[in-house]
mmCIF file of C-alpha atoms in Angstrom:
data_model
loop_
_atom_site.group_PDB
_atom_site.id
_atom_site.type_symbol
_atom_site.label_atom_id
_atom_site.label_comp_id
_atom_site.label_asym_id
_atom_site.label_seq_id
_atom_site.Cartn_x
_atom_site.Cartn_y
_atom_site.Cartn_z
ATOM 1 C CA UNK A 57 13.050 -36.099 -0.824
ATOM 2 C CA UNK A 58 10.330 -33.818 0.912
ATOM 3 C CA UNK A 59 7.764 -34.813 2.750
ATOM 4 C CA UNK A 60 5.350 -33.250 0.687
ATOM 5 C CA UNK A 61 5.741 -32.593 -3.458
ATOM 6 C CA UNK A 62 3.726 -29.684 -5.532
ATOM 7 C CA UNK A 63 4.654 -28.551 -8.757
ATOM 8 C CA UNK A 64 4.351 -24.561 -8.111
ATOM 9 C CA UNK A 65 2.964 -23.506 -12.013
ATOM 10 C CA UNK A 66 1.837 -21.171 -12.544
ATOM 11 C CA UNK A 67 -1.198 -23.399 -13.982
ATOM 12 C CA UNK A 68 -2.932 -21.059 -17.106
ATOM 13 C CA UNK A 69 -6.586 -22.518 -18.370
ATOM 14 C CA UNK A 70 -9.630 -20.643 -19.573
ATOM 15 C CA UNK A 71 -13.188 -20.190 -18.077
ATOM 16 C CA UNK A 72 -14.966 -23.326 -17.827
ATOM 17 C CA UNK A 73 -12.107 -25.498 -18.197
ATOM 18 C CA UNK A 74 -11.448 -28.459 -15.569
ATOM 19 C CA UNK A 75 -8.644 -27.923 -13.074
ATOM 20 C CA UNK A 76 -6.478 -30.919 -11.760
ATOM 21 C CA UNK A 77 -4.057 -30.430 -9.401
ATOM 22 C CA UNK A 78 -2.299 -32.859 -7.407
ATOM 23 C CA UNK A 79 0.254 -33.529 -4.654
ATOM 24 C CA UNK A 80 2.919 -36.400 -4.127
ATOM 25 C CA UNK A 81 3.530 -37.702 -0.705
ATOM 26 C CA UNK A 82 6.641 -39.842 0.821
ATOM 27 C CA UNK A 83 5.302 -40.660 4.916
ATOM 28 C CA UNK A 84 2.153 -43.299 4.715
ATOM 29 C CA UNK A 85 1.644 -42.546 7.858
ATOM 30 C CA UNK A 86 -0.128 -38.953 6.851
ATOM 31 C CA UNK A 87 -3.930 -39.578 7.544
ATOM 32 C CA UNK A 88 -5.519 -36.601 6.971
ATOM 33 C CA UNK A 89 -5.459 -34.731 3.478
ATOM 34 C CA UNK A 90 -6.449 -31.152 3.312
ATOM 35 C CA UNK A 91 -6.525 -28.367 -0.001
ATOM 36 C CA UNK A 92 -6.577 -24.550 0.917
ATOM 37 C CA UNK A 93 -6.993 -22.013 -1.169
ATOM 38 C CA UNK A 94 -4.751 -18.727 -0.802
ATOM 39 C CA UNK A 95 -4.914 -15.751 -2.069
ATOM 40 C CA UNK A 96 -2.195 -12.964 -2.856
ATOM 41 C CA UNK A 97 -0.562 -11.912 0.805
ATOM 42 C CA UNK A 98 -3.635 -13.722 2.541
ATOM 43 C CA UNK A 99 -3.768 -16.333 4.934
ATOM 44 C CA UNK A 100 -5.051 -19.739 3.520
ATOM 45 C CA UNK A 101 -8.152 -20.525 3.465
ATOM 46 C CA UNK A 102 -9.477 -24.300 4.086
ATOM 47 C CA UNK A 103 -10.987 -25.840 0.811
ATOM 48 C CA UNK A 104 -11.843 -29.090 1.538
ATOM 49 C CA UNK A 105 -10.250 -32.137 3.632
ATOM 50 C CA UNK A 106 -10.000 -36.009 3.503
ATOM 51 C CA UNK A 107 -9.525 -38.704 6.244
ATOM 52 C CA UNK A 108 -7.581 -41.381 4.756
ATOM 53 C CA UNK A 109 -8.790 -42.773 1.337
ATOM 54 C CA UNK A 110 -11.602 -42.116 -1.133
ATOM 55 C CA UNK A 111 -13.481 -39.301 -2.539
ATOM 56 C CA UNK A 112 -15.529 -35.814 -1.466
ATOM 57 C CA UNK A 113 -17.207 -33.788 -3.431
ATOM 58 C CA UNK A 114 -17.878 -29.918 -2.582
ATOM 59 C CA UNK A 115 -19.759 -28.664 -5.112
ATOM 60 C CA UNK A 116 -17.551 -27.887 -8.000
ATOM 61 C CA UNK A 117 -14.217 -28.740 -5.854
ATOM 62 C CA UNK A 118 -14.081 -32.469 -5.421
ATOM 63 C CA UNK A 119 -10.964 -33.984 -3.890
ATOM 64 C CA UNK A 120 -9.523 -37.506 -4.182
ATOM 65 C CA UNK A 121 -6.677 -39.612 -1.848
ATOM 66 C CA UNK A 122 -5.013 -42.500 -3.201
ATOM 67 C CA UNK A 123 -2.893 -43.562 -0.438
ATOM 68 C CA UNK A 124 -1.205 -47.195 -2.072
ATOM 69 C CA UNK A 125 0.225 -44.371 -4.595
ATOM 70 C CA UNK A 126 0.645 -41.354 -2.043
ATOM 71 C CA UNK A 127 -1.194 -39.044 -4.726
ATOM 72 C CA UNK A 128 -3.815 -37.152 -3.677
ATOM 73 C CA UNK A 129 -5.922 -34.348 -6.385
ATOM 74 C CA UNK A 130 -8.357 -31.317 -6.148
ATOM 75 C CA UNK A 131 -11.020 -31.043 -9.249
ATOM 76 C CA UNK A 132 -12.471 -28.236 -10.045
ATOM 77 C CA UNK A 133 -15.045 -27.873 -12.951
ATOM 78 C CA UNK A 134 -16.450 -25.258 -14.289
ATOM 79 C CA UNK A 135 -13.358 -22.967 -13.441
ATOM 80 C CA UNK A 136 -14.107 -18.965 -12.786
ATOM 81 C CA UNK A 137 -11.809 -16.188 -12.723
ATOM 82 C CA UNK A 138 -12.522 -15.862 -8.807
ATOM 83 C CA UNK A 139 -10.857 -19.909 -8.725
ATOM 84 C CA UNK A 140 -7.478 -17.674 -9.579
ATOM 85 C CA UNK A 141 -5.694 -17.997 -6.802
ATOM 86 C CA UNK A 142 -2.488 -20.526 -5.319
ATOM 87 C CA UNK A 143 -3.231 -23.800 -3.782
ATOM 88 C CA UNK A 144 -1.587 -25.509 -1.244
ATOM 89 C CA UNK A 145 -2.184 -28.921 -0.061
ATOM 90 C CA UNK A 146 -1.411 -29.834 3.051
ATOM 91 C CA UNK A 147 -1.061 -33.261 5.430
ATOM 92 C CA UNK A 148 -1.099 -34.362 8.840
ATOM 93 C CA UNK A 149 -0.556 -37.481 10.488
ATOM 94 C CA UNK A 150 -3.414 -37.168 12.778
ATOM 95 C CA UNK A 151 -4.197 -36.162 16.190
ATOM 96 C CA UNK A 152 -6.512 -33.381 16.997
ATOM 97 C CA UNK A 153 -4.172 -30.927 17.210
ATOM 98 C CA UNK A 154 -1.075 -31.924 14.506
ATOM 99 C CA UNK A 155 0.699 -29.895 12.986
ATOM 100 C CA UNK A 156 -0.028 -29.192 9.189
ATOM 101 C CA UNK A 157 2.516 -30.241 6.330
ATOM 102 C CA UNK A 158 1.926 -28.273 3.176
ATOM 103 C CA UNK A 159 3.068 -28.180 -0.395
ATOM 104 C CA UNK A 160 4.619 -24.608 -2.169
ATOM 105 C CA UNK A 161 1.610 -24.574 -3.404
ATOM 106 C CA UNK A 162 0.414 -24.407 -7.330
ATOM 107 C CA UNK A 163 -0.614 -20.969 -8.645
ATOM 108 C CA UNK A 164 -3.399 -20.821 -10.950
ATOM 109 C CA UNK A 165 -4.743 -18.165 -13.145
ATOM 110 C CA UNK A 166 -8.481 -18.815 -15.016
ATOM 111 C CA UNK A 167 -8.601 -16.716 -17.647
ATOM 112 C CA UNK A 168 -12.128 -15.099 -19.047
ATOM 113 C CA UNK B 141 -15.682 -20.848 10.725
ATOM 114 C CA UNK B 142 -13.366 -19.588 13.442
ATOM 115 C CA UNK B 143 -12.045 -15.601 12.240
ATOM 116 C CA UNK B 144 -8.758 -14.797 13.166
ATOM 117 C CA UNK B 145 -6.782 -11.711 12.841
ATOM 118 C CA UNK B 146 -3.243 -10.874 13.111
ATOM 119 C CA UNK B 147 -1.569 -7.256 13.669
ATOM 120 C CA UNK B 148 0.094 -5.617 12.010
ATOM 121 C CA UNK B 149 -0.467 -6.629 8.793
ATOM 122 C CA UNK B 150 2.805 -5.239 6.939
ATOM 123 C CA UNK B 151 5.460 -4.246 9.240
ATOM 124 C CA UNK B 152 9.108 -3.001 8.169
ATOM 125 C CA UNK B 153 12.070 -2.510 10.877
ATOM 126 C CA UNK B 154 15.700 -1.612 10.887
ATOM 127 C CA UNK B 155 18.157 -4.617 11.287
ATOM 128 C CA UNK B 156 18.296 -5.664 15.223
ATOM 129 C CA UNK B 157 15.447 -4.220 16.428
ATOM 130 C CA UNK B 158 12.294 -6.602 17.473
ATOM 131 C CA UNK B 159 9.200 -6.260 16.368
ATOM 132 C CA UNK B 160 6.224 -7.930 18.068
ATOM 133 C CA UNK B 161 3.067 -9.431 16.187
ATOM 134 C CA UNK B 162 -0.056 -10.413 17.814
ATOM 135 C CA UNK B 163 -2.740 -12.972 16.479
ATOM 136 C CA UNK B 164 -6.343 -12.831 17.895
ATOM 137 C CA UNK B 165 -8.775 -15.747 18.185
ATOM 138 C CA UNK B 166 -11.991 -13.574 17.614
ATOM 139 C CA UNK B 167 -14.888 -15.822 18.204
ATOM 140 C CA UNK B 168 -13.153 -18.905 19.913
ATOM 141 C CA UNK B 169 -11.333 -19.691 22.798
ATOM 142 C CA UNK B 170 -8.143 -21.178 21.497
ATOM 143 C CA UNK B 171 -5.389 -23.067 23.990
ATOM 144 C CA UNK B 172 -3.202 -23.707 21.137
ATOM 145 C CA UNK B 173 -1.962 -21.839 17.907
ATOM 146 C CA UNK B 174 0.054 -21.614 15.723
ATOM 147 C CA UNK B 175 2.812 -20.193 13.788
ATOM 148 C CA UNK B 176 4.087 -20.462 10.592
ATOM 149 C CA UNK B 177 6.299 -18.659 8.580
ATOM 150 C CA UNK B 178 5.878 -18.768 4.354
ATOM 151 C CA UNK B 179 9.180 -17.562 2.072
ATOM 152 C CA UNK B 180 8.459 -16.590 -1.421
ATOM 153 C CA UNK B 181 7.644 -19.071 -3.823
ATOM 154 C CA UNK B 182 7.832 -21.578 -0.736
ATOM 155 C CA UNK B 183 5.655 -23.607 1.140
ATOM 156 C CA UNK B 184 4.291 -22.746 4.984
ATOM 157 C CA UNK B 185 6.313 -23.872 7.660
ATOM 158 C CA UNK B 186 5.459 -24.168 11.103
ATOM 159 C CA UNK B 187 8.018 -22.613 13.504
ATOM 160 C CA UNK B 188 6.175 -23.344 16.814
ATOM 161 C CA UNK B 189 2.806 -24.569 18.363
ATOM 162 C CA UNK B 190 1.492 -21.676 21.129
ATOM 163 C CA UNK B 191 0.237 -23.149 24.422
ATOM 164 C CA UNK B 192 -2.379 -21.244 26.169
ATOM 165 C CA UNK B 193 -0.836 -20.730 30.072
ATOM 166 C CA UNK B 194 2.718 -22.993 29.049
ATOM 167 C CA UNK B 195 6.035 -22.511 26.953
ATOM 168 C CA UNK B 196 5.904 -23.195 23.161
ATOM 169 C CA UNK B 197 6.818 -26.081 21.012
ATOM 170 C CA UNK B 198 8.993 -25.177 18.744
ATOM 171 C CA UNK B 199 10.152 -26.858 15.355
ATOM 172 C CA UNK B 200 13.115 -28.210 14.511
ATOM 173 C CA UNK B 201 15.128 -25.255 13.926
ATOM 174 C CA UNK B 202 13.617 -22.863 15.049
ATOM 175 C CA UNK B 203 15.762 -20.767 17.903
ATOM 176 C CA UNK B 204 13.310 -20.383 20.596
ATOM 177 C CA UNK B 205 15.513 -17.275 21.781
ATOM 178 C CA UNK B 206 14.789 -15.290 18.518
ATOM 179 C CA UNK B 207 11.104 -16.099 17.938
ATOM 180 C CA UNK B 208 9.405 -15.715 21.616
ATOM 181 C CA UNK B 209 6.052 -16.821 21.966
ATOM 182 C CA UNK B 210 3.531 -15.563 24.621
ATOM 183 C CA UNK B 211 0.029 -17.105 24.758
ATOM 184 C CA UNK B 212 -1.238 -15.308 27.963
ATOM 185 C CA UNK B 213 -4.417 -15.793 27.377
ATOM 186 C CA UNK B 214 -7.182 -18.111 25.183
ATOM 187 C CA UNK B 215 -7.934 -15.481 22.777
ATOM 188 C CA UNK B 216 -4.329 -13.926 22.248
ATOM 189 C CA UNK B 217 -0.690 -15.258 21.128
ATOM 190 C CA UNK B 218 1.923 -12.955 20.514
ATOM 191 C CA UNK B 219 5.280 -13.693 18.192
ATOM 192 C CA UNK B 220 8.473 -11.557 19.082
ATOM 193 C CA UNK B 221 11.365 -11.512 16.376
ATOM 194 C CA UNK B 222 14.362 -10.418 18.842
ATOM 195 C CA UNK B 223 17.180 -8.797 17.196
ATOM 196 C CA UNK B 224 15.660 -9.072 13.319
ATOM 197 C CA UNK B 225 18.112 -9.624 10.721
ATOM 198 C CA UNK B 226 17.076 -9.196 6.733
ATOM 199 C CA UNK B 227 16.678 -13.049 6.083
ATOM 200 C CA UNK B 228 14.122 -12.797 8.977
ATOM 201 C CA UNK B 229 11.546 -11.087 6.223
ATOM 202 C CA UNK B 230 9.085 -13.389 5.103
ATOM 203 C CA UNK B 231 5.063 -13.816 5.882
ATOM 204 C CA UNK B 232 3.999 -14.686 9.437
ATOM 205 C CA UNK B 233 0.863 -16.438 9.530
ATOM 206 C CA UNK B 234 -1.088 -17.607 12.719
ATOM 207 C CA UNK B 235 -3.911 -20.373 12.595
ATOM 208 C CA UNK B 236 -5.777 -21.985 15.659
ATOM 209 C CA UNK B 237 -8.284 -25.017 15.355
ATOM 210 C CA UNK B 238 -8.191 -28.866 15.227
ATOM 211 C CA UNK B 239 -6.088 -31.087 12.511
ATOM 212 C CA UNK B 240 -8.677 -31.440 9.455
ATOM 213 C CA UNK B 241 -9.860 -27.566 10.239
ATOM 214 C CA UNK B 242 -7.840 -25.152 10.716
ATOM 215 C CA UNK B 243 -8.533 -21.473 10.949
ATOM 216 C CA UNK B 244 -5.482 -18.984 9.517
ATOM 217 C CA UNK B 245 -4.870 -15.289 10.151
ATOM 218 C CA UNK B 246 -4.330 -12.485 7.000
ATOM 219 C CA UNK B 247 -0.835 -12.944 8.080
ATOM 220 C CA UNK B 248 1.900 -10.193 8.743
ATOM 221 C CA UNK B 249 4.467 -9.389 6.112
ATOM 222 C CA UNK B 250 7.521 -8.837 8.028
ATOM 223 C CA UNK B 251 10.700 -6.376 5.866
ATOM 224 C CA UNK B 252 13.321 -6.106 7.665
ATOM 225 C CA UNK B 253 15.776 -3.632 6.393
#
């Protein structure tokens, strides 16, 4: 089983819609919980993170962490064309300087 | 945020040459990087964590004799493929920064013929 679990897509939904996507983890011991946003042959680029469990809200992004089910989510409302892009969560087990563990990533596409 | 830049961006090379890319720390001063390495349709991987003034870490997996890493200085890390071989194309990508914020480069598309 990998470490960390992303279903790739591609993800279709039109303008305005809500966007859930989600990530599985196996380790507990991950404590920090990060979504980044990438673009076509770009580098990623950091959407939001969490420390441990809860809720944050970003404007329209708003990412949640359920560690007793290792399950962690990125909302976004109101979904744009410019939200089309792939994203990749990604993990660490903590330490200023860890390492990142990400997921393949799920592509989306918002449609106008 | 920290801006980060990587060169070249798109490089392709016959089969056993080596091909050097370089990642730049713009606006920081960065002791420790690092590199990852993302296949199609996969996820990133990190191959090795650059040390400013000290040898790399590198992953599990990762031959340290084909991927040389050179961080001579805080603002500059350099990634050598030695002897590149076809299934050595992929996307480099550098990032520098702490745990929960991490800064990544455009990345470097590496073809290797």
């Amino acid at each position: 089983q990998k470490e960390v679990e992303q279903d790739p897509g591609p993800l279709s939904v039109p303008e305005g819609a809500i966007v859930s996507l989600n990530c599985t983890y196996s380790n507990s011991a991950f404590q920090y919980f990060m979504w980044y946003r990438q673009y076509s042959r770009k580098g990623p680029e950091l959407l939001m993170y969490t420390y441990s469990s809860g809720n944050k809200e970003d404007g329209r992004f708003t990412a949640q962490v359920d560690k007793s089910s290792k399950y962690i989510s990125l909302f976004i409302r109101d979904s744009q064309p410019s939200d089309s892009a792939t994203y990749l969560c990604a993990m660490s087990y903590g330490g200023s300087q860890g390492n990142l563990i990400f997921g393949k990533g799920t592509k989306l596409s918002v449609k106008p | 945020g920290a801006v980060v830049s990587q060169h070249p961006s798109w490089v392709i090379c016959k089969s056993g040459t080596s091909v050097k890319i370089e990642c730049r720390s713009l606006d920081f001063q960065a002791t420790t990087m690092f590199w990852y390495r993302q296949f199609p349709k996969q996820s990133l991987m990190l191959m090795a964590t650059s040390n400013e003034g000290s040898k790399a870490t590198y992953e599990q997996g990762v031959e340290k004799d084909k991927f040389l890493i050179n961080h001579a200085s805080l603002t500059l890390s350099t990634l050598t493929v030695t002897s590149a071989h076809p299934e050595d194309s992929s996307f480099y990508i550098c990032s520098e920064g702490i745990v929960r914020e991490q800064f990544f480069g455009p990345g470097t598309r590496l073809t290797v013929l």
